[in-house]
Coordinates of C-alpha atoms in Angstrom, one line a residue:
Chain Y
M1 CA -28.7 57.7 38.0
R2 CA -31.1 55.3 36.3
R3 CA -30.1 56.8 33.1
K4 CA -26.6 56.3 33.5
T5 CA -26.8 52.6 34.6
F6 CA -28.7 52.1 31.4
L7 CA -26.2 53.8 29.1
L8 CA -23.3 51.9 30.7
I9 CA -25.3 48.7 30.0
V10 CA -25.9 49.6 26.4
V11 CA -22.2 50.7 25.9
A12 CA -21.0 47.4 27.5
I13 CA -23.2 45.3 25.0
V14 CA -21.9 47.2 22.2
V15 CA -18.2 46.8 22.9
G16 CA -19.1 43.0 23.7
V17 CA -20.8 42.5 20.3
V18 CA -18.2 44.4 18.6
A19 CA -15.3 42.4 20.2
F20 CA -17.1 39.2 19.3
M21 CA -17.5 39.9 15.8
S22 CA -14.3 41.5 14.9
P23 CA -12.1 39.5 12.5
A24 CA -9.0 41.7 13.3
S25 CA -8.7 40.8 17.0
P26 CA -5.1 39.6 17.9
H27 CA -6.2 36.2 18.3
A28 CA -7.8 35.7 15.1
A29 CA -5.1 37.4 13.2
Q30 CA -2.8 34.6 14.7
E31 CA -5.1 31.9 13.6
A32 CA -4.9 33.2 9.9
A33 CA -1.1 32.5 9.7
P34 CA -0.8 29.0 8.3
I35 CA 0.0 26.1 10.9
F36 CA 2.0 23.0 9.6
V37 CA 1.9 19.6 11.0
T38 CA 5.0 19.3 13.1
D39 CA 4.7 15.7 14.3
I40 CA 4.5 12.5 12.4
P41 CA 1.2 10.9 13.2
P42 CA 1.9 7.6 15.1
G43 CA 1.4 4.2 13.5
Y44 CA 0.9 5.5 9.8
R45 CA 2.8 2.5 8.2
D46 CA 0.1 0.3 9.4
W47 CA -2.7 2.1 7.7
R48 CA -4.6 0.7 4.7
L49 CA -3.8 1.5 1.1
I50 CA -5.3 4.4 -0.8
S51 CA -3.5 4.3 -3.9
V52 CA 0.1 4.3 -5.5
A53 CA 1.9 7.0 -7.4
H54 CA 4.9 7.3 -9.8
E55 CA 6.4 11.0 -10.4
E56 CA 9.0 11.4 -13.3
G57 CA 11.2 14.2 -13.6
N58 CA 13.1 16.0 -10.6
L59 CA 11.0 13.9 -8.1
N60 CA 11.8 10.5 -9.4
S61 CA 9.6 9.1 -7.0
L62 CA 7.5 5.9 -6.5
G63 CA 5.0 6.2 -3.6
A64 CA 2.2 4.5 -1.6
I65 CA -0.6 6.8 -0.4
L66 CA -2.1 5.2 2.9
G67 CA -5.1 6.5 4.9
N68 CA -6.2 6.1 8.6
D69 CA -9.6 4.6 9.2
V70 CA -11.4 8.0 8.8
A71 CA -9.9 8.5 5.4
I72 CA -10.4 5.1 4.2
K73 CA -14.2 5.2 4.9
T74 CA -14.6 8.7 3.4
Y75 CA -12.8 7.4 0.1
R76 CA -14.9 4.2 0.2
E77 CA -18.1 6.2 0.7
G78 CA -17.3 8.8 -1.8
K79 CA -18.7 11.4 0.5
L80 CA -16.5 14.6 0.3
P81 CA -15.6 16.8 2.3
F82 CA -13.2 14.4 4.4
P83 CA -14.1 14.8 8.2
D84 CA -12.0 16.1 11.0
G85 CA -9.7 13.3 12.0
A86 CA -8.9 12.0 8.6
I87 CA -5.3 11.7 7.9
I88 CA -3.6 10.9 4.3
A89 CA 0.1 9.8 4.4
A90 CA 2.3 9.8 1.1
L91 CA 5.3 7.4 1.5
H92 CA 7.8 8.3 -1.2
Y93 CA 10.9 6.5 -2.1
R94 CA 13.6 7.0 -4.8
H95 CA 12.1 5.2 -8.3
V96 CA 15.2 2.9 -9.1
S97 CA 15.5 0.0 -11.5
S98 CA 15.8 -3.5 -10.0
E99 CA 18.5 -5.2 -11.1
E100 CA 17.9 -8.6 -9.5
N101 CA 14.3 -8.7 -10.8
N102 CA 15.6 -7.6 -14.4
K103 CA 18.2 -10.5 -14.2
V104 CA 15.4 -13.0 -13.7
F105 CA 13.0 -11.4 -16.2
G106 CA 15.7 -11.2 -18.8
R107 CA 14.8 -7.7 -19.6
A108 CA 15.1 -4.2 -17.9
Q109 CA 11.4 -3.7 -17.0
S110 CA 11.4 -3.6 -13.1
F111 CA 11.2 -0.6 -10.8
V112 CA 11.1 -0.7 -7.3
P113 CA 11.2 1.6 -4.1
G114 CA 14.8 2.7 -3.4
P115 CA 15.9 4.7 -0.6
P116 CA 13.1 6.4 1.3
T117 CA 12.9 10.2 0.4
N118 CA 10.2 11.8 2.5
V119 CA 6.7 11.2 4.0
Q120 CA 4.0 13.8 3.6
F121 CA 0.8 14.0 5.6
M122 CA -2.6 15.8 5.2
V123 CA -4.4 16.2 8.7
K124 CA -8.1 17.3 8.4
D125 CA -8.9 19.7 11.4
S126 CA -11.3 22.4 10.1
K127 CA -10.4 24.5 13.1
K128 CA -6.6 24.4 13.6
Y129 CA -6.0 24.5 10.0
A130 CA -8.8 26.9 9.0
S131 CA -6.6 29.1 7.0
T132 CA -5.5 26.2 4.6
G133 CA -9.0 24.8 3.8
G134 CA -9.1 22.8 7.0
W135 CA -6.1 20.6 6.0
G136 CA -2.6 20.7 7.6
F137 CA 0.3 19.9 5.5
G138 CA 3.3 17.8 6.8
H139 CA 6.6 17.0 4.9
F140 CA 9.1 14.9 7.0
N141 CA 12.5 13.9 5.3
S142 CA 13.9 10.6 5.5
D143 CA 15.6 11.6 8.8
G144 CA 12.1 12.1 10.5
K145 CA 12.5 16.0 10.6
P146 CA 10.0 18.4 9.2
V147 CA 11.2 20.9 6.5
D148 CA 11.2 24.6 6.7
D149 CA 8.0 27.0 6.5
A150 CA 9.3 28.5 3.4
F151 CA 8.9 25.0 1.8
M152 CA 5.7 24.2 3.7
K153 CA 4.1 27.4 2.4
T154 CA 3.8 26.0 -1.3
C155 CA 1.6 23.0 -0.3
F156 CA -1.5 24.7 0.1
P157 CA -1.6 27.1 -3.1
C158 CA -1.1 23.9 -5.1
H159 CA -3.5 21.6 -3.3
Q160 CA -6.0 24.4 -3.4
K161 CA -6.3 23.6 -7.2
M162 CA -7.9 20.5 -6.6
N163 CA -10.8 22.2 -4.6
E164 CA -13.6 20.1 -6.1
R165 CA -11.9 17.1 -4.6
D166 CA -11.3 18.7 -1.4
L167 CA -7.9 19.6 -2.0
V168 CA -6.7 15.9 -2.3
F169 CA -4.8 14.9 -5.4
T170 CA -5.0 11.0 -4.9
R171 CA -7.9 9.0 -6.1
Y172 CA -8.7 5.8 -4.4
A173 CA -7.6 2.7 -6.3
P174 CA -10.1 0.1 -6.3
Chain E
M1 CA 7.0 -74.9 7.5
R2 CA 9.2 -72.8 10.0
R3 CA 11.3 -71.7 6.9
K4 CA 8.4 -70.9 4.6
T5 CA 7.0 -68.6 7.3
F6 CA 10.3 -67.0 7.6
L7 CA 10.4 -66.2 4.0
L8 CA 7.1 -64.9 3.8
I9 CA 7.6 -62.3 6.5
V10 CA 10.8 -61.3 4.9
V11 CA 8.9 -61.0 1.6
A12 CA 6.2 -58.9 3.4
I13 CA 8.8 -56.5 5.0
V14 CA 10.5 -55.8 1.8
V15 CA 7.4 -55.3 -0.1
G16 CA 6.3 -53.0 2.6
V17 CA 9.5 -51.1 2.6
V18 CA 9.6 -50.6 -1.1
A19 CA 5.8 -49.3 -1.2
F20 CA 7.1 -46.9 1.4
M21 CA 10.0 -45.6 -0.2
S22 CA 8.5 -45.6 -3.7
P23 CA 8.1 -42.1 -5.1
A24 CA 5.9 -43.4 -7.9
S25 CA 3.0 -44.6 -6.0
P26 CA -0.4 -43.2 -7.4
H27 CA -0.8 -40.9 -4.5
A28 CA 2.6 -39.4 -4.7
A29 CA 2.2 -38.7 -8.4
Q30 CA -1.1 -37.0 -7.8
E31 CA 0.7 -34.7 -5.1
A32 CA 3.5 -33.9 -7.6
A33 CA 1.0 -31.9 -10.1
P34 CA 1.1 -28.2 -9.4
I35 CA -2.2 -27.0 -7.5
F36 CA -3.0 -23.3 -7.8
V37 CA -4.8 -20.8 -5.8
T38 CA -8.6 -21.0 -7.4
D39 CA -10.2 -18.5 -4.7
I40 CA -9.5 -14.8 -3.9
P41 CA -8.4 -14.8 -0.3
P42 CA -11.1 -12.6 1.5
G43 CA -10.3 -9.1 3.0
Y44 CA -7.1 -8.7 1.0
R45 CA -7.7 -5.0 0.0
D46 CA -7.5 -4.2 3.9
W47 CA -4.1 -5.7 4.3
R48 CA -1.0 -3.8 5.2
L49 CA 1.6 -2.6 2.6
I50 CA 4.6 -4.6 1.7
S51 CA 5.7 -2.2 -0.9
V52 CA 5.0 -0.8 -4.4
A53 CA 6.4 -1.7 -7.9
H54 CA 6.5 -0.4 -11.5
E55 CA 6.7 -2.7 -14.5
E56 CA 7.4 -1.1 -18.0
G57 CA 7.3 -3.1 -21.4
N58 CA 4.3 -5.3 -22.3
L59 CA 3.0 -5.4 -18.5
N60 CA 3.0 -1.5 -18.2
S61 CA 2.0 -1.8 -14.6
L62 CA 1.8 0.0 -11.5
G63 CA 1.1 -2.1 -8.4
A64 CA 0.7 -2.4 -4.6
I65 CA 2.1 -5.4 -2.9
L66 CA 0.1 -6.1 0.3
G67 CA 0.4 -8.9 3.0
N68 CA -1.7 -10.4 5.7
D69 CA -0.6 -10.3 9.3
V70 CA 1.5 -13.5 9.2
A71 CA 3.3 -12.1 5.9
I72 CA 4.0 -8.6 7.5
K73 CA 5.3 -10.1 10.7
T74 CA 7.8 -12.3 8.6
Y75 CA 9.0 -9.4 6.4
R76 CA 9.5 -7.1 9.7
E77 CA 11.3 -9.7 11.6
G78 CA 13.2 -10.6 8.6
K79 CA 13.2 -14.3 9.3
L80 CA 12.8 -16.4 6.2
P81 CA 11.1 -18.8 5.3
F82 CA 7.5 -17.6 5.5
P83 CA 5.6 -19.7 7.9
D84 CA 2.3 -21.5 6.5
G85 CA -0.5 -19.0 6.7
A86 CA 1.4 -16.3 5.1
I87 CA -0.3 -14.6 2.0
I88 CA 1.2 -11.9 -0.4
A89 CA -1.1 -10.0 -2.6
A90 CA -0.2 -8.1 -5.9
L91 CA -2.6 -5.5 -6.8
H92 CA -1.9 -4.4 -10.5
Y93 CA -3.3 -1.5 -12.5
R94 CA -2.5 0.1 -15.8
H95 CA 0.4 2.6 -15.5
V96 CA -1.3 5.7 -16.8
S97 CA -0.5 9.4 -17.2
S98 CA -2.6 11.7 -14.9
E99 CA -3.7 14.6 -17.1
E100 CA -5.6 16.3 -14.0
N101 CA -2.2 16.2 -12.0
N102 CA 0.0 17.4 -14.6
K103 CA -2.2 20.2 -15.3
V104 CA -1.8 21.4 -11.9
F105 CA 1.8 20.7 -11.8
G106 CA 2.4 22.3 -15.2
R107 CA 4.5 19.5 -16.6
A108 CA 3.9 15.9 -17.6
Q109 CA 5.3 14.0 -14.5
S110 CA 2.6 12.2 -13.0
F111 CA 1.6 8.5 -13.3
V112 CA -1.3 6.9 -11.4
P113 CA -3.1 3.6 -11.3
G114 CA -5.4 3.2 -14.4
P115 CA -7.9 0.5 -14.7
P116 CA -7.1 -2.7 -12.4
T117 CA -5.6 -5.5 -14.6
N118 CA -5.3 -8.4 -12.3
V119 CA -4.5 -9.1 -8.7
Q120 CA -1.9 -12.0 -7.8
F121 CA -1.5 -14.1 -4.8
M122 CA 1.0 -16.1 -3.1
V123 CA -0.3 -18.6 -0.4
K124 CA 2.0 -20.4 2.0
D125 CA 0.8 -24.0 2.8
S126 CA 3.9 -26.5 2.9
K127 CA 1.8 -29.5 2.5
K128 CA -0.7 -28.4 -0.1
Y129 CA 1.7 -26.7 -2.4
A130 CA 4.6 -28.9 -1.8
S131 CA 5.4 -29.4 -5.4
T132 CA 5.9 -25.8 -5.8
G133 CA 8.0 -24.6 -2.9
G134 CA 5.3 -24.5 -0.3
W135 CA 3.6 -21.7 -2.4
G136 CA 0.3 -21.5 -4.0
F137 CA 0.2 -19.1 -6.9
G138 CA -2.9 -17.3 -8.0
H139 CA -3.8 -14.9 -10.7
F140 CA -7.2 -13.4 -11.3
N141 CA -8.0 -10.9 -13.9
S142 CA -10.2 -7.8 -13.2
D143 CA -13.2 -9.8 -13.8
G144 CA -12.4 -11.9 -10.6
K145 CA -11.9 -14.9 -12.7
P146 CA -8.7 -17.3 -12.3
V147 CA -6.5 -17.7 -15.5
D148 CA -6.1 -21.1 -16.9
D149 CA -3.4 -23.6 -15.7
A150 CA -1.2 -23.1 -18.7
F151 CA -0.5 -19.7 -17.7
M152 CA -0.3 -20.6 -14.0
K153 CA 2.4 -23.2 -14.7
T154 CA 4.7 -20.4 -15.7
C155 CA 4.7 -18.7 -12.0
F156 CA 6.8 -21.3 -10.3
P157 CA 9.9 -21.7 -12.7
C158 CA 10.3 -17.9 -12.5
H159 CA 9.9 -17.4 -8.8
Q160 CA 12.1 -20.5 -7.9
K161 CA 15.0 -18.1 -9.1
M162 CA 14.4 -16.2 -6.2
N163 CA 15.1 -19.4 -4.0
E164 CA 17.4 -17.4 -1.4
R165 CA 14.4 -15.2 -0.6
D166 CA 11.9 -18.0 -0.3
L167 CA 10.7 -17.5 -3.9
V168 CA 9.3 -14.0 -3.3
F169 CA 10.5 -10.9 -5.4
T170 CA 9.3 -8.2 -3.4
R171 CA 11.4 -6.6 -0.6
Y172 CA 9.8 -4.7 2.1
A173 CA 9.9 -1.1 1.8
P174 CA 10.5 0.9 5.1

């Protein structure tokens, strides 16, 4: 009886250890699928400025990149990676010629934000978004609705190329 | 004697009234000379976003327009004119192509802020800046130094053309 009890304990320990170490548990498999940001972070329009951006071509976009306090602090201290809690927002508008400004200036030189096109977010949460470098990606069209997963799956492969900058394209504008 | 006293009083009143009404008193003449903003308002880099701007041509500039709390409140409420205390800052950078972004995107489409060129301010103080529509104008090059008065005198005549918007070019980006 003593020997049987001992064996049972050994088997129980081995099963426990294997279960703990296994990367193939149903729970772990679920975590490996990319998760996207589905809610717009509140108050982002009041965040501080990181930088601005202009994209030509199909995007034809003029944008502002804002950061919450955690993101701004990280940028200013220059210490990567961004800690959990950092959020970066990219507000995009159509890049349009300003007729009213050009009239005053006397030449066609001024471009301003036209209609808003979308707002994108990067939310750092190293556990929740472990499968995409610790960043959750979000893209909301001007109607406030998130885009579909097929579109969202294109974010990480591209951002991953900026690995030495913790997947973030935007540099801080002084 | 009575008649002399009466005449003296009348003369005194007339002189007083003329002095009061005269726009050519030395004091009034002093106030009519434009006054410019000579110190950079502290903390402006932490202000909230009003909009972004892209200027082609000689300016070749990418910029962010920020506002202090008074300015942001006025913009959001849409009630002109701006009250005293409102300050608008325009942070300008060279508009440069981002080689590192283009490499990732696989095409030349991305423009970002290059070296900072200048920071401009509009400070609302209806008494101090009465001769320039209640706005004080400031322009500081990237070395932090204000530009000369000859340059500064060109601000108001141009901004004045935006009279229906209280002399401010920039509209609020939603």
